[in-house]
CSV table of C-alpha atoms and ligand atoms in Angstrom, one decimal:
chain,number,residue,atom,x,y,z
A,1,MET,CA,103.1,43.3,152.7
A,2,GLU,CA,101.1,41.5,155.7
A,3,GLN,CA,101.3,43.3,158.6
A,4,ILE,CA,101.2,40.3,162.0
A,5,LEU,CA,102.0,42.6,164.6
A,6,LYS,CA,101.6,45.9,165.5
A,7,VAL,CA,101.6,48.1,168.9
A,8,GLU,CA,99.7,51.3,169.3
A,9,GLY,CA,100.8,53.8,172.8
A,10,LEU,CA,101.9,50.4,174.9
A,11,CYS,CA,102.3,51.1,178.8
A,12,ARG,CA,103.1,48.7,181.8
A,13,ASP,CA,103.9,50.5,184.8
A,14,TYR,CA,105.2,48.4,187.8
A,15,GLY,CA,104.1,49.7,191.6
A,16,ARG,CA,102.3,52.8,193.2
A,17,GLY,CA,103.6,55.4,194.5
A,18,THR,CA,106.4,55.7,192.7
A,19,VAL,CA,105.4,54.3,189.6
A,20,THR,CA,108.1,52.7,187.0
A,21,HIS,CA,107.1,53.4,183.4
A,22,ALA,CA,108.7,49.8,182.6
A,23,VAL,CA,107.2,50.9,179.1
A,24,ASP,CA,106.1,54.2,178.6
A,25,HIS,CA,104.3,54.8,174.9
A,26,VAL,CA,105.6,52.0,172.7
A,27,ASP,CA,104.7,52.3,169.3
A,28,PHE,CA,106.3,49.8,166.4
A,29,SER,CA,105.2,47.0,163.7
A,30,VAL,CA,106.0,43.9,162.1
A,31,GLU,CA,105.7,42.8,159.0
A,32,LYS,CA,105.3,39.3,157.8
A,33,GLY,CA,108.5,37.6,157.2
A,34,GLU,CA,110.5,40.2,159.6
A,35,PHE,CA,113.4,39.2,161.6
A,36,VAL,CA,113.5,41.9,164.1
A,37,GLY,CA,115.4,42.4,167.0
A,38,ILE,CA,115.2,44.7,170.2
A,39,MET,CA,118.1,46.0,172.1
A,40,GLY,CA,118.9,48.3,175.2
A,41,PRO,CA,120.7,48.0,178.3
A,42,SER,CA,119.5,46.3,181.1
A,43,GLY,CA,116.3,47.3,182.8
A,44,SER,CA,115.2,49.5,179.7
A,45,GLY,CA,112.0,47.2,179.4
A,46,LYS,CA,113.0,45.1,177.1
A,47,THR,CA,111.2,41.5,178.5
A,48,THR,CA,108.2,43.7,179.8
A,49,LEU,CA,107.8,44.4,176.6
A,50,LEU,CA,108.5,40.5,174.8
A,51,ASN,CA,105.7,39.5,178.3
A,52,CYS,CA,103.0,41.8,177.1
A,53,ILE,CA,103.0,40.7,173.8
A,54,SER,CA,103.4,37.4,174.4
A,55,THR,CA,100.6,37.8,177.3
A,56,ILE,CA,102.1,37.1,179.7
A,57,ASP,CA,101.7,40.8,181.4
A,58,THR,CA,99.4,42.4,180.9
A,59,PRO,CA,99.8,46.7,179.3
A,60,THR,CA,98.7,49.1,181.4
A,61,ALA,CA,97.4,51.2,178.6
A,62,GLY,CA,97.8,50.6,174.9
A,63,HIS,CA,96.7,48.1,172.2
A,64,ILE,CA,99.0,45.1,170.5
A,65,TRP,CA,97.0,43.5,167.2
A,66,VAL,CA,98.6,40.2,166.1
A,67,GLU,CA,97.3,39.3,162.5
A,68,GLY,CA,94.4,42.2,163.1
A,69,GLN,CA,92.7,40.9,166.5
A,70,ASP,CA,94.0,43.0,169.3
A,71,ILE,CA,95.0,40.7,171.7
A,72,THR,CA,94.2,43.2,174.8
A,73,THR,CA,91.0,42.3,175.1
A,74,LEU,CA,91.0,38.6,174.9
A,75,LYS,CA,89.6,37.1,178.0
A,76,GLN,CA,91.8,33.9,179.7
A,77,LYS,CA,90.7,31.7,178.0
A,78,GLU,CA,90.6,32.8,174.5
A,79,LEU,CA,94.1,33.7,175.4
A,80,SER,CA,95.4,30.6,176.3
A,81,ARG,CA,94.5,29.7,173.5
A,82,PHE,CA,95.8,32.2,170.8
A,83,ARG,CA,99.4,31.9,173.2
A,84,ARG,CA,98.7,28.1,171.7
A,85,GLU,CA,98.1,28.5,168.3
A,86,ARG,CA,99.6,31.4,167.3
A,87,LEU,CA,102.5,32.3,169.1
A,88,GLY,CA,106.3,29.7,169.6
A,89,PHE,CA,108.9,31.0,172.5
A,90,VAL,CA,111.9,30.5,172.6
A,91,PHE,CA,113.2,31.8,176.2
A,92,GLN,CA,116.5,32.0,177.9
A,93,ASP,CA,116.4,28.9,179.9
A,94,CYS,CA,115.3,27.1,177.2
A,95,ASN,CA,111.9,25.1,178.9
A,96,LEU,CA,112.2,21.9,177.9
A,97,LEU,CA,110.6,19.1,179.6
A,98,ASP,CA,113.2,17.2,181.1
A,99,THR,CA,111.6,13.2,181.0
A,100,LEU,CA,110.8,13.8,177.3
A,101,THR,CA,113.5,13.6,174.6
A,102,ALA,CA,114.4,15.9,172.4
A,103,TYR,CA,111.5,14.1,169.9
A,104,GLU,CA,108.8,13.8,172.1
A,105,ASN,CA,109.5,17.6,173.6
A,106,ILE,CA,108.7,19.3,169.9
A,107,ALA,CA,105.9,16.1,168.8
A,108,LEU,CA,103.9,17.7,171.8
A,109,ALA,CA,103.8,21.1,170.1
A,110,LEU,CA,102.1,19.6,167.5
A,111,THR,CA,99.8,16.7,169.3
A,112,ILE,CA,98.7,20.0,171.8
A,113,ARG,CA,97.3,21.3,168.6
A,114,LYS,CA,95.5,17.9,167.4
A,115,THR,CA,97.6,17.5,165.0
A,116,PRO,CA,96.7,13.9,163.1
A,117,VAL,CA,99.1,11.6,164.0
A,118,ARG,CA,100.5,10.7,160.9
A,119,GLN,CA,101.9,14.2,160.3
A,120,VAL,CA,103.3,14.1,163.7
A,121,ASP,CA,106.7,12.2,162.2
A,122,PRO,CA,106.9,13.6,159.1
A,123,LEU,CA,107.1,17.7,160.4
A,124,VAL,CA,109.0,16.6,162.8
A,125,LYS,CA,112.2,15.0,161.3
A,126,GLU,CA,112.1,17.7,158.4
A,127,THR,CA,112.3,20.2,160.7
A,128,ALA,CA,115.0,18.4,162.9
A,129,GLN,CA,116.9,19.0,160.3
A,130,LEU,CA,116.4,22.4,159.4
A,131,LEU,CA,117.8,23.0,162.8
A,132,GLU,CA,120.5,20.5,162.5
A,133,ILE,CA,119.5,18.5,165.8
A,134,THR,CA,118.7,15.1,163.5
A,135,GLU,CA,121.1,13.4,166.0
A,136,CYS,CA,120.1,14.3,168.8
A,137,LEU,CA,115.8,13.8,168.4
A,138,ASN,CA,116.2,10.4,171.0
A,139,LYS,CA,118.6,12.0,174.0
A,140,TYR,CA,117.3,13.9,176.6
A,141,PRO,CA,117.3,17.2,177.8
A,142,TYR,CA,120.5,16.3,179.6
A,143,GLN,CA,122.6,14.4,177.4
A,144,MET,CA,122.2,17.6,174.8
A,145,SER,CA,124.6,20.3,174.7
A,146,GLY,CA,123.3,24.2,175.4
A,147,GLY,CA,123.0,24.8,171.9
A,148,GLN,CA,121.5,21.4,170.8
A,149,GLN,CA,119.0,22.3,173.6
A,150,GLN,CA,118.7,25.6,172.3
A,151,ARG,CA,117.9,24.5,168.7
A,152,THR,CA,115.8,21.8,169.7
A,153,ALA,CA,113.6,24.3,171.6
A,154,ALA,CA,113.5,27.1,167.8
A,155,ALA,CA,112.0,23.5,166.4
A,156,ARG,CA,109.3,23.1,169.4
A,157,ALA,CA,108.2,26.9,168.7
A,158,ILE,CA,108.4,26.8,165.2
A,159,ILE,CA,106.9,23.2,164.3
A,160,THR,CA,103.4,24.6,164.3
A,161,GLN,CA,104.0,27.8,162.2
A,162,PRO,CA,103.1,30.3,164.0
A,163,ALA,CA,102.1,33.7,163.0
A,164,LEU,CA,104.9,35.5,165.4
A,165,ILE,CA,108.1,33.8,167.1
A,166,LEU,CA,108.9,35.5,170.3
A,167,ALA,CA,112.6,35.0,171.7
A,168,ASP,CA,113.9,36.3,174.5
A,169,GLU,CA,117.7,36.1,175.5
A,170,PRO,CA,118.1,32.9,172.9
A,171,THR,CA,121.4,33.4,173.2
A,172,GLY,CA,122.0,34.2,176.3
A,173,ALA,CA,122.9,30.8,177.6
A,174,LEU,CA,125.1,30.1,175.0
A,175,ASP,CA,129.3,30.8,173.7
A,176,SER,CA,129.7,32.4,171.2
A,177,LYS,CA,130.3,29.2,168.4
A,178,SER,CA,126.2,27.3,169.8
A,179,ALA,CA,125.1,30.6,169.7
A,180,ARG,CA,126.4,31.6,165.9
A,181,LEU,CA,124.4,28.1,165.5
A,182,LEU,CA,121.3,28.6,166.4
A,183,LEU,CA,121.3,32.7,164.7
A,184,GLU,CA,122.0,31.1,161.8
A,185,ARG,CA,119.3,28.6,161.9
A,186,PHE,CA,117.0,31.5,163.0
A,187,GLU,CA,118.1,33.0,159.7
A,188,VAL,CA,117.2,30.1,157.1
A,189,MET,CA,113.5,29.5,159.7
A,190,ASN,CA,113.1,33.4,158.2
A,191,GLN,CA,114.4,32.8,155.3
A,192,LEU,CA,113.1,29.1,154.0
A,193,ARG,CA,109.6,29.4,156.3
A,194,GLN,CA,109.2,32.5,155.9
A,195,ALA,CA,109.3,33.1,160.0
A,196,THR,CA,108.5,36.1,162.0
A,197,ILE,CA,110.8,37.3,164.5
A,198,LEU,CA,110.3,39.5,167.5
A,199,MET,CA,113.7,39.0,169.1
A,200,VAL,CA,114.9,40.8,172.1
A,201,THR,CA,118.9,40.7,173.1
A,202,HIS,CA,121.1,42.7,174.7
A,203,ASP,CA,124.2,42.1,172.8
A,204,ALA,CA,124.8,43.7,169.4
A,205,PHE,CA,126.4,40.4,167.0
A,206,THR,CA,122.9,38.7,168.1
A,207,ALA,CA,121.0,42.0,167.0
A,208,SER,CA,123.6,42.0,163.7
A,209,TYR,CA,121.2,38.5,162.1
A,210,CYS,CA,118.5,40.8,162.5
A,211,HIS,CA,117.0,43.0,159.5
A,212,ARG,CA,115.8,45.3,161.7
A,213,ILE,CA,116.5,47.0,165.4
A,214,LEU,CA,114.5,48.6,168.5
A,215,VAL,CA,116.7,50.5,170.8
A,216,LEU,CA,114.8,51.2,174.0
A,217,ARG,CA,116.4,53.2,176.7
A,218,ASP,CA,113.7,53.8,179.9
A,219,GLY,CA,110.7,52.1,178.5
A,220,ALA,CA,110.6,54.2,175.5
A,221,VAL,CA,111.5,53.6,171.5
A,222,PHE,CA,114.7,55.7,171.4
A,223,ALA,CA,116.0,54.6,168.0
A,224,GLN,CA,115.1,52.8,164.9
A,225,LEU,CA,117.8,50.2,163.6
A,226,GLU,CA,117.8,49.1,159.6
A,227,ARG,CA,119.8,46.5,158.1
A,228,GLY,CA,118.9,46.9,154.4
A,229,ASN,CA,121.1,45.4,152.2
A,230,GLN,CA,123.9,46.0,154.4
A,231,ASP,CA,126.2,43.4,155.2
A,232,ARG,CA,126.1,42.0,159.2
A,233,ARG,CA,129.6,42.7,159.8
A,234,ASP,CA,128.7,46.5,158.6
A,235,PHE,CA,125.8,46.7,160.1
A,236,PHE,CA,127.1,45.1,163.7
A,237,ARG,CA,129.2,48.2,163.9
A,238,ARG,CA,126.8,50.5,163.9
A,239,ILE,CA,125.3,48.1,166.3
A,240,ILE,CA,128.0,49.0,168.6
A,241,ASP,CA,128.1,52.7,168.1
A,242,VAL,CA,124.1,53.3,169.2
A,243,VAL,CA,124.7,50.8,172.2
A,244,THR,CA,128.1,52.5,173.0
A,245,GLU,CA,126.0,55.7,172.5
A,246,LEU,CA,123.5,55.0,174.7
A,247,GLY,CA,125.9,54.3,177.7
A,248,GLY,CA,126.1,50.0,177.6
A,249,ASP,CA,128.0,48.0,178.6
A,250,GLN,CA,131.0,46.7,176.0
A,251,SER,CA,131.7,43.7,178.1
A,252,ASN,CA,128.4,42.5,177.0
A,253,VAL,CA,129.2,42.8,173.7
A,254,LEU,CA,131.0,39.8,171.7
B,1,ATP,N1,107.4,42.0,187.9
B,1,ATP,C1,107.9,44.1,188.6
B,1,ATP,N2,107.7,44.4,188.6
B,1,ATP,C2,108.1,45.7,189.3
B,1,ATP,N3,108.8,46.4,188.5
B,1,ATP,C3,109.1,45.6,187.7
B,1,ATP,C4,108.9,43.9,187.3
B,1,ATP,N4,109.5,43.4,185.9
B,1,ATP,C5,110.1,44.7,185.8
B,1,ATP,N5,110.1,45.5,186.7
B,1,ATP,C6,110.9,47.0,186.4
B,1,ATP,O1,110.4,47.4,185.1
B,1,ATP,C7,111.6,48.0,184.5
B,1,ATP,C8,111.9,47.3,183.0
B,1,ATP,O2,112.4,45.9,183.4
B,1,ATP,P1,112.4,44.9,182.1
B,1,ATP,O3,112.2,43.1,182.7
B,1,ATP,O4,111.2,44.5,181.3
B,1,ATP,O5,113.9,44.8,181.7
B,1,ATP,P2,115.1,43.9,180.4
B,1,ATP,O6,115.2,45.4,179.7
B,1,ATP,O7,114.5,43.4,180.1
B,1,ATP,O8,116.4,44.0,181.3
B,1,ATP,P3,117.4,43.5,181.5
B,1,ATP,O9,118.2,43.2,180.2
B,1,ATP,O10,118.0,43.3,182.6
B,1,ATP,O11,116.6,42.2,181.1
B,1,ATP,C9,112.9,47.8,185.1
B,1,ATP,O12,113.6,48.9,186.3
B,1,ATP,C10,112.6,46.4,186.3
B,1,ATP,O13,112.7,47.0,187.3
B,2,MG,MG1,115.2,40.8,180.1
């Protein structure tokens, strides 16, 4: 198995005097083609951990390797290149550009990476089909539903075949039907394209689509759950048990 991500001794402190250990000595790795979730109560360090991996935030200590390259030692210019070429992002607010159509938003990811023009059109169409947004390609973000926008953002994230797709609460703003559709598309991306996905969520239903879940508490890995051959519904129940043990807010759980 090819290792895509390795995190070792990762710490991120905030503040002086009273220091918050937002991420506190975290170790884990992700293999190619894995779909890994990060769960934990509000304030447990999920976003901070993801932001360190996405190079938006700088760790206080520790190392992060992506495809064998230690990204904590990269300079600013190398960092932006690394982000552009190796990572794909899907956020809660999907950050599509309002003045561009879905097609243009997706194609832009390729243009930035200087993909030859003749390859762009077939790639956009193929990816749109995978994400079930073909009928939206000529629409502007304001003409699309939240779920369609989120699937467009997912298309934009995957089209460049990044080593790692990072998603922070991608279903957070969606109703349960749209959430389900997005997650099913993530599964397809993962299975057909061998996309490696690391997804933050506080929601057990969303997490149940993952193969493996890291549960954070107070910035540290409190538990790891492996789905194995378990059916998604059974995995969902196991996740609920852990969330309950953590004293999580059940109202957040579908
Ligand atoms: N820029 C910052 N400055 C100071 N403290 C911060 C900053 N960002 C996060 N924190 C603190 O670090 C801790 C972890 O925050 P983080 O945003 O990673 O939590 P989270 O697990 O993503 O929570 P949520 O589920 O609410 O999104 C919290 O105690 C938070 O207050
Ligand atoms: Mg967060």
